[in-house]
Tab-separated table of C-alpha atoms in Angstrom:
chain	number	residue	atom	x	y	z
A	1	GLY	CA	-49.753	-56.537	-23.050
A	2	VAL	CA	-46.511	-54.714	-22.211
A	3	ALA	CA	-43.985	-57.287	-23.229
A	4	GLN	CA	-43.519	-60.982	-24.484
A	5	VAL	CA	-41.553	-63.601	-23.486
A	6	SER	CA	-40.222	-66.061	-25.935
A	7	ASP	CA	-40.368	-69.538	-25.692
A	8	ALA	CA	-38.729	-69.811	-29.285
A	9	LEU	CA	-35.528	-73.005	-29.079
A	10	GLY	CA	-32.381	-70.555	-29.388
A	11	SER	CA	-34.087	-66.894	-27.472
A	12	LYS	CA	-36.338	-68.841	-25.497
A	13	GLY	CA	-36.220	-66.789	-21.774
A	14	VAL	CA	-35.659	-62.924	-24.057
A	15	ALA	CA	-38.102	-60.013	-23.156
A	16	THR	CA	-39.217	-57.992	-26.129
A	17	GLY	CA	-40.701	-53.935	-25.528
A	18	VAL	CA	-44.007	-54.323	-26.654
A	19	ALA	CA	-45.404	-51.059	-25.122
A	20	ALA	CA	-44.333	-48.703	-22.891
A	21	SER	CA	-45.873	-48.172	-19.627
A	22	ALA	CA	-45.856	-46.505	-16.525
A	23	SER	CA	-46.389	-49.807	-14.965
A	24	VAL	CA	-43.910	-52.798	-13.930
A	25	VAL	CA	-44.729	-55.777	-15.013
A	26	THR	CA	-43.818	-58.643	-13.714
A	27	ILE	CA	-41.717	-62.078	-16.035
A	28	THR	CA	-42.575	-65.417	-14.149
A	29	ALA	CA	-40.682	-69.047	-14.552
A	30	SER	CA	-41.165	-72.170	-12.929
A	31	TYR	CA	-39.492	-75.718	-13.731
A	32	GLY	CA	-40.799	-78.852	-11.123
A	33	GLY	CA	-42.909	-77.112	-8.312
A	34	THR	CA	-39.652	-73.675	-8.066
A	35	LYS	CA	-41.535	-70.733	-9.695
A	36	GLY	CA	-39.051	-67.196	-9.413
A	37	SER	CA	-39.586	-63.703	-11.022
A	38	ALA	CA	-38.075	-60.776	-11.933
A	39	SER	CA	-39.201	-57.609	-12.747
A	40	LEU	CA	-39.593	-55.264	-16.620
A	41	THR	CA	-39.903	-51.831	-16.890
A	42	VAL	CA	-40.527	-50.580	-20.624
A	43	THR	CA	-39.627	-47.130	-22.269
A	44	GLU	CA	-40.134	-45.373	-25.304
A	45	PRO	CA	-36.405	-45.163	-26.145
A	46	ARG	CA	-34.689	-41.609	-25.695
A	47	ILE	CA	-32.930	-40.124	-28.367
A	48	VAL	CA	-29.540	-39.946	-27.424
A	49	SER	CA	-28.300	-37.892	-30.603
A	50	ILE	CA	-29.226	-35.593	-33.561
A	51	ARG	CA	-27.507	-36.344	-36.898
A	52	VAL	CA	-27.637	-32.713	-39.895
A	53	SER	CA	-27.897	-34.490	-43.230
A	54	PRO	CA	-25.423	-33.158	-45.667
A	55	SER	CA	-22.728	-32.304	-43.425
A	56	SER	CA	-20.933	-30.126	-46.083
A	57	ALA	CA	-22.178	-28.639	-49.253
A	58	SER	CA	-20.735	-26.006	-51.066
A	59	LEU	CA	-22.937	-23.155	-53.000
A	60	ASP	CA	-22.905	-20.510	-55.410
A	61	VAL	CA	-23.981	-16.819	-53.879
A	62	ASP	CA	-28.431	-17.590	-54.408
A	63	GLY	CA	-27.822	-21.096	-54.137
A	64	THR	CA	-30.618	-23.156	-51.787
A	65	GLN	CA	-29.440	-26.155	-49.928
A	66	GLY	CA	-32.114	-28.623	-47.843
A	67	LEU	CA	-31.125	-29.981	-44.796
A	68	THR	CA	-32.786	-32.924	-43.109
A	69	VAL	CA	-32.137	-33.649	-39.393
A	70	THR	CA	-32.405	-37.469	-37.898
A	71	GLY	CA	-33.206	-38.599	-34.264
A	72	ILE	CA	-30.947	-40.975	-32.834
A	73	TYR	CA	-32.386	-43.147	-30.826
A	74	GLU	CA	-30.318	-45.420	-27.405
A	75	ASN	CA	-31.301	-48.338	-28.831
A	76	GLY	CA	-29.507	-47.615	-32.681
A	77	THR	CA	-32.946	-47.239	-34.429
A	78	THR	CA	-33.659	-43.153	-36.217
A	79	THR	CA	-36.164	-40.950	-36.631
A	80	ASN	CA	-37.067	-38.217	-39.476
A	81	ASN	CA	-40.020	-37.092	-37.335
A	82	LEU	CA	-38.522	-34.586	-34.976
A	83	THR	CA	-41.192	-31.311	-34.109
A	84	GLY	CA	-39.971	-27.905	-32.916
A	85	VAL	CA	-35.883	-28.101	-34.501
A	86	ASN	CA	-33.810	-25.149	-33.944
A	87	TRP	CA	-32.077	-23.759	-36.386
A	88	SER	CA	-29.450	-20.955	-36.826
A	89	SER	CA	-26.762	-19.634	-38.986
A	90	SER	CA	-23.500	-18.766	-36.921
A	91	ASN	CA	-23.064	-16.762	-40.244
A	92	GLU	CA	-26.445	-14.649	-41.854
A	93	ALA	CA	-24.344	-12.368	-44.113
A	94	VAL	CA	-22.819	-16.018	-45.499
A	95	ALA	CA	-25.415	-18.208	-45.358
A	96	THR	CA	-29.274	-17.929	-43.603
A	97	VAL	CA	-31.946	-20.359	-42.571
A	98	ALA	CA	-35.842	-21.558	-42.314
A	99	ALA	CA	-37.380	-24.041	-40.882
A	100	ASN	CA	-39.563	-26.715	-43.534
A	101	PRO	CA	-42.907	-25.410	-41.752
A	102	GLY	CA	-45.803	-28.207	-41.767
A	103	ARG	CA	-44.252	-31.299	-43.991
A	104	PRO	CA	-44.978	-34.356	-42.060
A	105	GLY	CA	-41.755	-36.935	-41.870
A	106	ALA	CA	-39.932	-33.607	-43.446
A	107	GLY	CA	-37.456	-34.272	-40.358
A	108	GLY	CA	-37.257	-30.938	-38.912
A	109	GLY	CA	-35.920	-30.128	-42.107
A	110	ALA	CA	-34.738	-26.995	-42.959
A	111	THR	CA	-33.718	-24.919	-46.523
A	112	VAL	CA	-30.393	-22.505	-46.812
A	113	ARG	CA	-29.486	-19.806	-49.004
A	114	ALA	CA	-26.323	-18.674	-50.297
A	115	ARG	CA	-25.743	-14.764	-49.521
A	116	THR	CA	-22.381	-14.178	-50.179
A	117	LYS	CA	-19.293	-15.436	-50.633
A	118	GLY	CA	-17.340	-17.089	-47.541
A	119	THR	CA	-18.438	-20.181	-45.028
A	120	ALA	CA	-20.988	-20.583	-42.746
A	121	VAL	CA	-22.142	-23.895	-39.983
A	122	ILE	CA	-25.471	-24.056	-39.927
A	123	THR	CA	-26.839	-25.648	-36.481
A	124	ALA	CA	-29.410	-27.811	-35.945
A	125	SER	CA	-30.571	-27.851	-31.653
A	126	TYR	CA	-33.669	-29.987	-30.216
A	127	VAL	CA	-34.525	-30.862	-26.825
A	128	PRO	CA	-35.773	-34.731	-26.488
A	129	GLU	CA	-38.785	-35.191	-24.487
A	130	GLY	CA	-38.016	-34.905	-21.058
A	131	ASP	CA	-35.078	-33.523	-21.486
A	132	SER	CA	-33.681	-30.545	-20.591
A	133	SER	CA	-30.370	-30.477	-22.197
A	134	ALA	CA	-30.232	-29.797	-26.446
A	135	LEU	CA	-29.198	-31.718	-28.953
A	136	SER	CA	-27.813	-30.473	-31.615
A	137	ASP	CA	-25.497	-31.378	-34.766
A	138	ALA	CA	-24.370	-29.001	-37.575
A	139	SER	CA	-23.451	-28.876	-41.410
A	140	THR	CA	-20.605	-26.353	-42.562
A	141	ILE	CA	-22.195	-24.555	-45.464
A	142	THR	CA	-19.418	-23.123	-48.291
A	143	VAL	CA	-20.375	-20.475	-50.017
A	144	THR	CA	-18.938	-19.876	-53.609
A	145	GLU	CA	-19.311	-16.836	-56.461
A	146	GLU	CA	-20.208	-18.002	-59.692
A	147	ALA	CA	-17.099	-18.069	-61.644
A	148	THR	CA	-16.823	-15.475	-64.142
A	149	PRO	CA	-14.684	-14.628	-67.636
A	150	VAL	CA	-11.496	-12.224	-67.167
A	151	GLN	CA	-10.119	-12.718	-70.010
A	152	ILE	CA	-9.291	-14.920	-73.127
A	153	ARG	CA	-5.216	-16.173	-73.637
A	154	LEU	CA	-3.433	-17.446	-76.240
A	155	THR	CA	-0.508	-19.880	-76.610
A	156	PRO	CA	1.695	-19.146	-77.422
A	157	ALA	CA	1.775	-14.903	-76.527
A	158	VAL	CA	5.179	-14.580	-78.880
A	159	ALA	CA	5.939	-16.367	-82.271
A	160	THR	CA	8.147	-16.084	-84.847
A	161	ILE	CA	8.025	-18.124	-88.268
A	162	GLN	CA	9.549	-18.398	-91.327
A	163	VAL	CA	7.495	-18.489	-95.686
A	164	ASP	CA	5.740	-21.539	-95.375
A	165	GLU	CA	5.728	-22.629	-91.782
A	166	THR	CA	2.843	-22.442	-89.752
A	167	GLN	CA	1.828	-21.618	-85.981
A	168	ARG	CA	-1.485	-23.360	-83.376
A	169	TYR	CA	-2.366	-21.302	-81.279
A	170	THR	CA	-4.641	-22.391	-78.587
A	171	VAL	CA	-6.884	-20.632	-76.721
A	172	TYR	CA	-7.071	-19.987	-72.880
A	173	LEU	CA	-10.517	-18.855	-71.368
A	174	ASP	CA	-9.357	-18.037	-67.904
A	175	PHE	CA	-12.145	-17.102	-64.933
A	176	SER	CA	-12.308	-15.466	-61.453
A	177	ASP	CA	-11.481	-18.238	-59.640
A	178	GLY	CA	-8.606	-18.742	-60.647
A	179	THR	CA	-9.515	-21.998	-63.551
A	180	THR	CA	-8.638	-22.404	-66.931
A	181	GLU	CA	-10.339	-23.844	-69.294
A	182	PRO	CA	-9.634	-24.229	-73.269
A	183	LEU	CA	-11.688	-22.832	-75.453
A	184	MET	CA	-12.059	-25.350	-78.338
A	185	ASN	CA	-15.418	-24.866	-80.332
A	186	GLY	CA	-17.051	-20.956	-80.606
A	187	VAL	CA	-13.084	-19.210	-81.423
A	188	THR	CA	-13.146	-16.926	-84.305
């Protein structure tokens, strides 16, 4: 059937769509000798929005990140089985995107590859069946260069001690991204 009407206590008279149909279903009720009816049409739920996951990611140069897209129906249910999703990058010099073909249930997914330091917005667009307007969502990809050591620093930089006194030095490694890390092991 196209629809089922409950006769159970607490849900009596509640119609549930079972299968979409172009035909109109007539729902009837009777009490004593009096009857009434209503028309019901059951349609497929429409996808009203999409969501790209993750919504943001940080990658080192040459790193990759998988993205998925989820379709959200008007009734709140979701699907990860979208076909025909188009992907684009706002800055292909920073990050490129390629759809993941032929993977059922992949949610129209894609793989992002980081190219150079910067930020790119990766956008998924999808036109639901029967619609003419595209739905879209995006993920912001921040590409950083892998921090490399630039100098070793000892503190204190200048010290004076007297005979039989000691001075403890701390060794720090400064990186290209401005971070500093104390070195404890491997220092000679």
